[in-house]
């Protein structure tokens, strides 16, 4: 069933507004093409991670690899958690034409830089606490916080570009970020200078470097005609953003807090094994994350129940296929990528691949909640899952180590997905079966898309 082309209106406390501008007319492209392109962009990070992870492991050793994870995890966590939902708010307001692009851009970038400065100061104060007392680790955690203002600003610009349907730029940022990381890691390793400080600088600096792809986009925005300022633009963005952020923060905690807590709970060696498993286990997540990014902007602009249901079931099917294939070759893949000393990471990886499948329905339907102006419900589902996640980490990780952390991920994502499925069924009348069970028409659509791409 196809819904009417409307937005959430006053749902979740967001007042309806007249469009601030006509949305930028996208180039003729299918939703499936946007998702496929974004999958390719999202694959850059885990694929480069697989290539660079053994280089890091050989250069730093198991203990050094664990220390590297302990150094970078807090900054990467804050890079994702301190957004206050501003990129998602920018995407929603720009895609739905409720705010002029230049107004949204100016507000979200300024607020993101300010938040980044505050978070850098907070990380400086917390570094001695989360470093397990290692002086070099403490110092590098503190210095790593200096990357936060730039990284958050790039994320805000990315949200605006997504709202304008500029997926080529969004994916280009990912290619530049990860490509630079690959080149620098390999060059420094071959030069024999890939130390903890150098690796930290590369991993935390490249996300800012990726923002260079938006320079021309920003120049073109400056050339657009000026419009009257949107009343209380910052308030509108923050209101929507904070509702999104509450869930986004919970989601980031679920994805990253295990690596932050594992060093003090079970030591650097176990964290090193788990970090290796995560490097490969993140691959299937690129499918669901790509769908989430594209469906949020697409459904905010044009609500379509049939497209939402098809996106959910196709994403689940694709993620399951990728995860199953990786799980079968996991024992060989871990040894090939990291060496025999990382063989104990195999069961951790296989459980994380199952977690990726369990996460998929919640990821896609959570994006539908965002697009239809119900960010609070998505946040509620993620918050409940987060509470379960943190509690189980302290119960299972001290006993079972990395395997326990992977089990926690499975339980957490299953809870989140069930809640989002129930919300989508209750609020929008979407069918649970049509969201999770593939149909023959899906296969025909995929085959037609592949043939069209090959014919080009």
XYZ file of C-alpha atoms in Angstrom:
456
model
C 0.000 0.000 0.000
C 1.295 3.451 -0.881
C 0.712 6.211 1.622
C -0.019 9.800 0.789
C 2.858 12.171 0.274
C 2.764 13.951 3.597
C 4.899 14.484 6.642
C 4.392 13.911 10.290
C 2.911 17.324 10.997
C 2.697 17.878 14.719
C 3.795 14.390 15.705
C 6.465 14.265 18.372
C 5.843 17.911 19.101
C 7.245 19.272 15.823
C 4.983 21.965 14.363
C 4.059 21.731 10.713
C 5.491 24.461 8.530
C 5.121 25.610 4.986
C 8.017 24.551 2.833
C 10.901 26.996 3.001
C 12.101 26.176 -0.511
C 11.530 23.689 -3.259
C 13.835 20.736 -2.754
C 16.671 20.352 -5.180
C 15.493 18.257 -8.087
C 17.538 15.057 -7.971
C 18.967 13.505 -11.059
C 16.795 10.677 -12.397
C 17.816 7.728 -10.286
C 16.003 4.950 -8.531
C 15.873 4.450 -4.811
C 17.649 1.159 -5.354
C 20.455 2.940 -7.188
C 20.913 5.376 -4.314
C 21.091 2.496 -1.847
C 23.536 0.547 -4.025
C 25.814 3.558 -4.324
C 25.683 4.162 -0.589
C 26.430 0.496 0.124
C 29.569 0.856 -1.985
C 30.541 3.979 -0.060
C 29.858 2.366 3.288
C 31.897 -0.692 2.320
C 35.000 1.464 2.141
C 35.452 1.630 5.904
C 35.248 -2.086 6.793
C 37.146 -3.175 3.682
C 39.939 -0.729 4.386
C 39.718 -1.879 7.994
C 40.355 -5.466 6.925
C 43.402 -4.366 4.941
C 44.850 -2.061 7.580
C 43.970 -4.167 10.638
C 46.677 -6.792 10.047
C 49.158 -4.013 9.275
C 48.326 -2.406 12.617
C 48.412 -5.783 14.353
C 51.870 -6.569 13.017
C 53.231 -3.094 13.722
C 51.750 -2.692 17.203
C 51.327 -6.290 18.433
C 48.308 -7.672 20.275
C 48.787 -5.480 23.351
C 49.594 -2.404 21.272
C 46.508 -3.071 19.124
C 44.435 -3.119 22.281
C 45.995 0.151 23.453
C 45.261 1.694 20.052
C 41.603 0.686 20.396
C 41.533 2.141 23.910
C 42.970 5.429 22.574
C 40.722 5.886 19.543
C 37.462 4.416 20.855
C 36.590 7.354 23.177
C 37.136 9.972 20.449
C 35.296 7.936 17.816
C 32.495 7.396 20.312
C 32.198 11.133 20.962
C 32.423 11.914 17.237
C 29.246 9.910 16.781
C 27.571 10.588 20.115
C 28.098 14.355 20.431
C 26.255 15.282 17.238
C 23.081 16.044 19.253
C 21.190 14.708 16.221
C 22.051 17.790 14.151
C 23.036 15.920 10.937
C 19.756 13.981 11.034
C 17.818 17.180 11.721
C 19.503 18.884 8.764
C 18.640 15.953 6.505
C 14.994 15.992 7.608
C 14.405 19.744 7.299
C 16.263 20.092 3.994
C 14.718 16.986 2.373
C 11.197 17.927 3.478
C 11.762 21.541 2.307
C 10.843 22.939 5.712
C 14.012 25.015 5.987
C 16.279 26.689 3.439
C 19.493 24.755 2.902
C 21.787 27.682 3.691
C 19.954 28.401 6.933
C 20.164 24.772 8.040
C 23.828 24.528 7.044
C 24.897 27.628 8.936
C 23.075 26.628 12.098
C 24.193 22.995 12.269
C 27.850 23.740 11.470
C 28.148 26.502 14.073
C 26.471 24.415 16.759
C 28.562 21.342 15.883
C 31.857 23.210 16.206
C 30.835 24.611 19.586
C 29.844 21.174 20.845
C 33.124 19.740 19.557
C 35.152 22.234 21.577
C 33.230 21.335 24.732
C 33.646 17.595 24.135
C 37.384 18.001 23.551
C 37.677 19.616 26.972
C 35.624 16.840 28.550
C 37.814 14.153 26.990
C 40.928 15.919 28.276
C 39.534 15.722 31.818
C 38.426 12.088 31.498
C 41.593 10.767 29.827
C 43.322 9.684 33.081
C 40.211 7.755 34.135
C 39.620 5.773 30.936
C 43.266 5.037 30.118
C 43.903 2.472 32.881
C 46.746 4.669 34.137
C 49.077 4.250 31.125
C 50.812 7.650 30.617
C 51.171 7.410 26.826
C 47.587 6.219 26.401
C 46.351 9.041 28.637
C 48.224 11.655 26.620
C 47.040 10.350 23.250
C 43.412 10.181 24.382
C 43.625 13.831 25.438
C 45.262 14.919 22.163
C 42.758 12.895 20.144
C 39.954 15.104 21.405
C 41.360 17.993 19.346
C 39.882 16.351 16.238
C 36.308 16.578 17.538
C 35.304 20.107 16.336
C 36.389 19.370 12.767
C 34.889 15.878 12.677
C 31.523 17.096 13.985
C 31.458 19.965 11.468
C 32.048 17.530 8.594
C 29.206 15.354 9.894
C 26.855 18.352 9.915
C 27.714 19.196 6.301
C 27.144 15.548 5.388
C 23.620 15.742 6.796
C 22.830 18.772 4.630
C 24.239 17.076 1.524
C 22.075 14.008 2.204
C 19.001 16.221 2.455
C 19.848 17.622 -0.987
C 20.167 14.086 -2.381
C 23.891 14.543 -3.037
C 24.809 10.933 -2.393
C 27.783 11.148 -4.734
C 29.387 13.702 -2.429
C 28.469 11.785 0.713
C 30.060 8.646 -0.695
C 33.024 10.602 -2.040
C 33.766 11.765 1.495
C 33.884 8.143 2.624
C 36.212 7.174 -0.217
C 38.626 10.032 0.508
C 38.607 9.407 4.264
C 39.241 5.686 4.002
C 41.540 5.883 0.985
C 43.799 8.351 2.770
C 43.785 6.128 5.850
C 44.874 3.119 3.785
C 47.682 4.960 2.016
C 49.047 6.570 5.172
C 48.949 3.386 7.255
C 50.746 1.369 4.577
C 53.339 4.073 3.901
C 54.122 4.580 7.583
C 54.259 0.820 8.197
C 56.689 0.278 5.327
C 58.760 3.164 6.663
C 58.878 1.553 10.109
C 57.296 4.563 11.858
C 53.762 3.264 12.472
C 53.787 3.876 16.219
C 50.830 4.487 18.525
C 50.972 8.304 18.116
C 51.242 8.073 14.322
C 48.399 5.550 14.009
C 46.217 7.700 16.267
C 46.871 10.833 14.190
C 46.006 8.998 10.970
C 42.768 7.464 12.222
C 41.459 10.635 13.861
C 42.669 13.070 11.198
C 41.409 11.357 8.038
C 37.681 11.913 8.816
C 38.369 15.659 8.728
C 40.350 15.309 5.506
C 37.319 13.639 3.903
C 35.366 16.871 4.308
C 37.338 18.432 1.450
C 34.918 16.851 -1.046
C 32.211 19.296 0.068
C 34.151 22.457 -0.857
C 32.486 22.914 -4.267
C 29.071 22.048 -2.803
C 29.489 24.750 -0.166
C 30.554 27.296 -2.773
C 27.449 26.578 -4.827
C 25.245 27.001 -1.782
C 26.768 30.420 -1.178
C 25.789 31.409 -4.727
C 22.119 30.532 -4.186
C 19.692 33.446 -3.682
C 19.364 34.622 -0.099
C 16.074 34.026 1.669
C 14.417 35.414 4.749
C 15.728 33.702 7.892
C 13.632 30.875 9.288
C 12.173 31.926 12.661
C 13.837 30.003 15.489
C 15.791 27.823 13.059
C 18.250 26.700 15.716
C 15.389 25.798 18.049
C 13.648 23.708 15.388
C 16.855 21.879 14.537
C 17.729 21.252 18.169
C 14.206 20.089 19.040
C 14.170 17.475 16.318
C 17.857 16.718 16.749
C 17.736 16.080 20.480
C 14.836 13.667 20.049
C 16.863 11.853 17.425
C 20.066 12.168 19.419
C 18.647 10.429 22.467
C 18.228 7.310 20.356
C 21.362 7.919 18.325
C 23.398 8.198 21.503
C 21.935 4.934 22.726
C 22.758 3.316 19.391
C 26.340 4.562 19.488
C 26.738 3.344 23.047
C 25.481 -0.062 21.957
C 27.953 -0.133 19.053
C 31.055 1.243 20.813
C 30.790 1.086 24.588
C 31.898 -2.545 24.708
C 35.343 -1.601 23.358
C 35.574 1.338 25.748
C 34.808 -0.868 28.771
C 36.674 -4.030 27.812
C 40.173 -2.748 28.615
C 39.435 -2.176 32.313
C 37.178 -5.262 32.517
C 39.283 -7.937 30.777
C 42.528 -6.299 29.632
C 44.129 -5.090 26.409
C 44.741 -8.556 24.919
C 41.065 -9.569 24.954
C 40.158 -6.147 23.596
C 42.672 -6.649 20.782
C 40.999 -9.930 19.800
C 37.543 -8.377 19.950
C 38.646 -5.334 17.930
C 39.884 -7.689 15.205
C 36.489 -9.443 15.142
C 34.693 -6.099 14.962
C 36.823 -5.010 11.990
C 35.328 -7.846 9.912
C 31.969 -8.031 11.690
C 31.115 -4.482 10.630
C 30.927 -5.444 6.943
C 27.249 -6.584 6.888
C 26.210 -3.417 8.719
C 27.013 -1.378 5.609
C 23.878 -2.694 3.906
C 21.491 -1.624 6.657
C 23.286 1.667 7.223
C 23.061 2.513 3.510
C 19.329 1.825 3.449
C 18.886 3.857 6.620
C 20.650 6.888 5.155
C 18.764 6.872 1.860
C 15.290 5.939 3.140
C 15.341 8.727 5.726
C 15.713 11.432 3.080
C 13.510 9.681 0.504
C 10.598 9.001 2.854
C 10.773 12.491 4.386
C 10.339 13.926 0.888
C 7.758 11.413 -0.357
C 6.076 8.980 2.041
C 5.624 5.555 0.450
C 4.562 2.520 2.508
C 5.287 0.004 -0.242
C 8.818 1.293 -0.671
C 9.352 1.202 3.101
C 8.253 -2.436 3.370
C 10.324 -3.514 0.384
C 13.382 -1.685 1.670
C 13.066 -3.459 5.026
C 12.789 -6.987 3.658
C 15.401 -6.593 0.917
C 17.875 -5.121 3.381
C 17.282 -8.004 5.788
C 17.786 -10.553 3.007
C 20.980 -8.917 1.754
C 22.435 -8.615 5.249
C 21.623 -12.252 6.032
C 23.330 -13.451 2.845
C 26.477 -11.426 3.476
C 26.631 -12.499 7.132
C 26.115 -16.183 6.338
C 28.889 -16.153 3.755
C 31.338 -14.466 6.103
C 30.422 -16.791 8.980
C 31.260 -19.846 6.876
C 34.760 -18.624 6.052
C 35.387 -16.882 9.386
C 37.970 -19.410 10.708
C 40.099 -18.956 7.597
C 39.428 -15.237 7.192
C 40.567 -14.354 10.712
C 43.838 -16.272 10.347
C 44.452 -14.865 6.882
C 43.781 -11.275 7.904
C 45.361 -11.155 11.359
C 47.509 -14.225 11.827
C 47.302 -17.364 13.947
C 47.558 -15.468 17.234
C 44.127 -13.926 16.549
C 42.379 -17.289 15.973
C 40.450 -16.909 19.239
C 38.539 -14.025 17.626
C 36.649 -16.440 15.319
C 33.641 -17.204 17.583
C 33.407 -13.514 18.447
C 33.201 -12.694 14.740
C 30.522 -15.303 14.023
C 28.331 -13.971 16.818
C 28.813 -10.390 15.620
C 27.670 -11.457 12.146
C 24.454 -12.810 13.679
C 24.064 -9.515 15.519
C 24.242 -7.677 12.184
C 21.247 -9.656 10.907
C 19.252 -9.053 14.078
C 19.978 -5.327 13.842
C 18.661 -4.873 10.300
C 14.870 -4.548 10.819
C 15.362 -2.057 13.623
C 17.782 0.004 11.554
C 15.467 0.320 8.550
C 12.254 0.873 10.500
C 14.004 3.300 12.817
C 14.798 5.394 9.735
C 11.122 5.332 8.753
C 10.234 6.664 12.202
C 12.708 9.513 11.683
C 11.407 10.315 8.209
C 7.793 10.422 9.441
C 8.594 12.770 12.307
C 8.515 10.202 15.101
C 12.129 10.401 16.321
C 11.056 10.001 19.934
C 9.810 6.454 19.406
C 12.987 5.403 17.647
C 14.920 6.868 20.552
C 12.764 4.950 23.021
C 13.519 1.638 21.287
C 17.239 2.359 21.236
C 17.282 3.578 24.840
C 15.651 0.381 26.078
C 18.162 -1.665 24.081
C 21.012 0.444 25.461
C 20.055 -0.169 29.083
C 19.979 -3.903 28.411
C 23.334 -3.674 26.613
C 25.237 -1.888 29.373
C 23.794 -4.122 32.083
C 24.714 -7.306 30.222
C 28.253 -6.076 29.496
C 29.035 -5.960 33.207
C 27.466 -9.401 33.669
C 28.891 -11.327 30.697
C 32.138 -9.632 29.630
C 34.094 -10.216 32.883
C 33.232 -13.932 32.625
C 33.244 -14.639 28.878
C 35.364 -11.789 27.501
C 34.892 -10.935 23.832
C 32.446 -13.794 23.276
C 30.276 -12.371 26.025
C 30.399 -8.927 24.387
C 29.257 -10.430 21.085
C 26.351 -12.226 22.787
C 25.340 -8.925 24.364
C 25.215 -7.368 20.881
C 22.898 -10.118 19.622
C 20.429 -9.673 22.474
C 20.516 -5.891 22.231
C 19.844 -5.680 18.494
C 17.056 -8.255 18.684
C 15.221 -6.200 21.307
C 15.614 -2.990 19.311
C 14.349 -4.560 16.081
C 11.268 -6.073 17.695
C 10.314 -2.707 19.183
C 10.745 -0.831 15.891
C 8.725 -3.448 14.007
C 5.883 -3.084 16.500
C 5.971 0.722 16.280
C 5.858 0.646 12.470
C 2.941 -1.766 12.445
C 0.947 0.201 15.023
C 1.567 3.734 13.705
C 1.699 3.299 9.945
C -0.133 0.023 9.369
C 2.938 -1.640 7.893
C 2.798 -5.437 7.787
C 5.411 -7.329 9.785
C 5.418 -10.124 7.199
C 5.855 -7.672 4.328
C 8.764 -6.110 6.217
C 10.722 -9.326 6.836
C 9.685 -11.965 4.250
C 11.033 -11.480 0.687
C 8.562 -11.695 -2.215
C 8.996 -12.879 -5.829
C 8.526 -9.302 -7.039
C 11.607 -8.302 -5.044
C 13.757 -10.711 -7.024
C 12.362 -9.342 -10.287
C 13.073 -5.769 -9.189
C 16.649 -6.622 -8.225
C 17.272 -8.492 -11.488
C 15.848 -5.590 -13.497
C 18.057 -3.147 -11.618
C 21.195 -5.230 -12.184
C 20.424 -5.628 -15.891
C 19.838 -1.895 -16.247
C 23.151 -1.147 -14.565
C 25.014 -3.598 -16.805
C 23.403 -2.108 -19.901
C 24.794 1.343 -19.118
